[in-house]
Short mmCIF file of C-alpha atoms in Angstrom, two decimals:
data_model
loop_
_atom_site.label_atom_id
_atom_site.label_comp_id
_atom_site.label_asym_id
_atom_site.label_seq_id
_atom_site.Cartn_x
_atom_site.Cartn_y
_atom_site.Cartn_z
CA MET A 1 90.27 114.40 78.28
CA PHE A 2 92.81 112.23 76.49
CA TYR A 3 95.04 112.03 79.56
CA LEU A 4 92.20 110.74 81.75
CA TYR A 5 93.84 107.33 81.61
CA ARG A 6 96.66 108.66 83.83
CA LEU A 7 94.18 108.89 86.70
CA ALA A 8 93.10 105.26 86.29
CA PRO A 9 94.65 102.68 88.58
CA LYS A 10 96.65 99.69 87.37
CA ALA A 11 93.99 97.33 88.71
CA ASP A 12 91.06 95.28 87.43
CA THR A 13 88.39 97.71 88.70
CA TRP A 14 88.10 101.43 89.37
CA ASP A 15 85.46 102.68 91.81
CA LEU A 16 84.43 106.18 90.71
CA GLY A 17 81.79 106.62 93.40
CA PHE A 18 78.85 106.79 90.99
CA MET A 19 79.93 103.68 89.04
CA VAL A 20 82.51 100.93 89.01
CA LEU A 21 84.61 100.63 85.86
CA ASN A 22 86.21 97.27 85.13
CA ASN A 23 89.08 96.47 82.79
CA GLY A 24 86.80 95.61 79.87
CA GLY A 25 88.87 92.62 78.82
CA PHE A 26 92.13 94.57 78.87
CA SER A 27 94.97 93.85 81.28
CA THR A 28 94.18 96.83 83.55
CA VAL A 29 91.64 99.62 83.84
CA LYS A 30 94.37 102.06 82.83
CA VAL A 31 94.87 100.30 79.47
CA PHE A 32 91.09 100.13 78.93
CA VAL A 33 90.61 103.85 79.65
CA HIS A 34 93.55 104.71 77.38
CA ALA A 35 92.08 102.69 74.49
CA LEU A 36 88.61 104.13 75.09
CA MET A 37 89.79 107.75 75.30
CA THR A 38 91.87 107.34 72.13
CA LYS A 39 88.85 106.15 70.19
CA LEU A 40 86.48 108.70 71.74
CA MET A 41 88.78 111.62 70.95
CA PHE A 42 88.92 110.68 67.27
CA LEU A 43 85.14 110.23 67.31
CA ILE A 44 84.66 113.69 68.84
CA PHE A 45 87.11 115.34 66.43
CA THR A 46 85.49 113.85 63.33
CA THR A 47 82.05 114.88 64.63
CA ILE A 48 83.19 118.47 65.15
CA TRP A 49 84.92 118.46 61.77
CA PHE A 50 81.75 117.23 60.06
CA PHE A 51 79.52 119.86 61.71
CA THR A 52 81.89 122.75 61.08
CA SER A 53 82.93 121.90 57.53
CA LYS A 54 81.35 123.98 54.77
CA HIS A 55 82.88 122.06 51.85
CA TRP A 56 80.88 119.91 49.46
CA TRP A 57 82.96 116.86 50.37
CA ARG A 58 82.13 116.98 54.08
CA PHE A 59 79.95 113.87 53.81
CA SER A 60 83.10 111.87 53.14
CA ILE A 61 84.05 112.68 56.77
CA LEU A 62 81.32 110.22 57.75
CA ILE A 63 83.54 107.35 56.54
CA PRO A 64 86.23 107.84 59.22
CA PHE A 65 83.45 108.62 61.71
CA GLY A 66 81.93 105.22 60.98
CA LEU A 67 85.33 103.57 61.35
CA PHE A 68 85.98 105.25 64.71
CA PHE A 69 82.47 104.40 65.89
CA PHE A 70 83.07 100.78 64.92
CA GLN A 71 86.38 100.74 66.80
CA THR A 72 84.85 102.41 69.87
CA THR A 73 82.10 99.80 70.08
CA GLY A 74 84.78 97.14 69.83
CA VAL A 75 86.63 98.65 72.80
CA ILE A 76 83.46 99.03 74.88
CA ASN A 77 82.04 95.57 74.16
CA GLN A 78 83.63 93.29 76.73
CA ASN A 79 82.60 90.07 74.99
CA ILE A 80 85.00 90.68 72.10
CA LYS A 81 88.53 89.43 72.59
CA TYR A 82 90.07 91.35 69.67
CA THR A 83 88.57 94.55 68.27
CA GLU A 84 89.70 93.78 64.72
CA ASP A 85 87.75 90.49 64.71
CA PHE A 86 84.50 92.28 65.52
CA ASN A 87 82.05 92.10 62.60
CA PHE A 88 81.26 95.50 61.10
CA TRP A 89 77.70 94.50 60.19
CA SER A 90 76.76 94.10 63.84
CA VAL A 91 77.46 97.83 64.37
CA VAL A 92 75.46 99.05 61.34
CA PRO A 93 72.07 99.10 63.18
CA MET A 94 73.55 101.46 65.77
CA LEU A 95 75.58 103.49 63.28
CA LEU A 96 72.86 104.27 60.71
CA PRO A 97 70.57 106.29 63.02
CA ILE A 98 73.58 108.23 64.29
CA LEU A 99 74.78 109.04 60.76
CA ILE A 100 71.27 110.03 59.64
CA GLY A 101 70.91 112.21 62.74
CA MET A 102 74.27 113.86 62.08
CA ILE A 103 73.27 114.62 58.49
CA LEU A 104 69.91 116.09 59.58
CA VAL A 105 71.53 118.23 62.29
CA SER A 106 74.15 119.39 59.80
CA ILE A 107 71.47 120.41 57.28
CA LYS A 108 69.60 122.31 60.01
CA LEU A 109 72.79 124.07 61.15
CA ASN A 110 73.61 125.08 57.57
CA LYS A 111 70.13 126.55 57.09
CA GLU A 112 70.42 128.50 60.34
CA THR A 113 73.86 129.79 59.36
CA ARG A 114 72.56 130.93 55.98
CA LEU A 115 69.60 132.67 57.64
CA LEU A 116 71.92 134.51 60.01
CA ASP A 117 74.10 135.62 57.08
CA ILE A 118 71.05 136.85 55.16
CA ARG A 119 69.74 138.73 58.22
CA GLU A 120 73.11 140.37 58.68
CA GLN A 121 73.24 141.40 55.01
CA ILE A 122 69.71 142.80 55.23
CA SER A 123 70.51 144.84 58.33
CA ILE A 124 73.66 146.24 56.67
CA GLU A 125 71.69 147.22 53.56
CA MET A 126 68.95 148.78 55.70
CA GLU A 127 71.53 150.87 57.54
CA GLU A 128 73.03 152.00 54.22
CA ILE A 129 69.59 153.02 52.95
CA LYS A 130 68.86 154.93 56.19
CA GLN A 131 72.18 156.77 55.94
CA LYS A 132 71.50 157.71 52.29
CA ARG A 133 68.06 159.08 53.20
CA ARG A 134 69.49 161.09 56.09
CA ALA A 135 72.22 162.50 53.86
CA SER A 136 69.78 163.67 51.17
#
């Protein structure tokens, strides 16, 4: 996915058939796709890391997620000349529901994982009890 930019032409637009992608304020579409894929990959990796982490400090992963989300919106928004000049507070209304949703999904996944572990432990104990009864 990261190397998708290699397929992009060194032009101002890229006709994909189902949509036309323009350079987004960058010099070429290739540079735009490279910047976008770089930001999206970090966004995807931090999301996966947050959902798969079992440590108590996993909520601190939301800080780099917020940073990468902020940077991605800066790359996508064509009205911004420089991503670093983009005001963070204009992204907060989009970021908060995503962060809250990620936390709720994470809580649900943790509950499901615990339930599966408990079910597995119960089935193991039930098998041990059955074997003891058969042996006696």
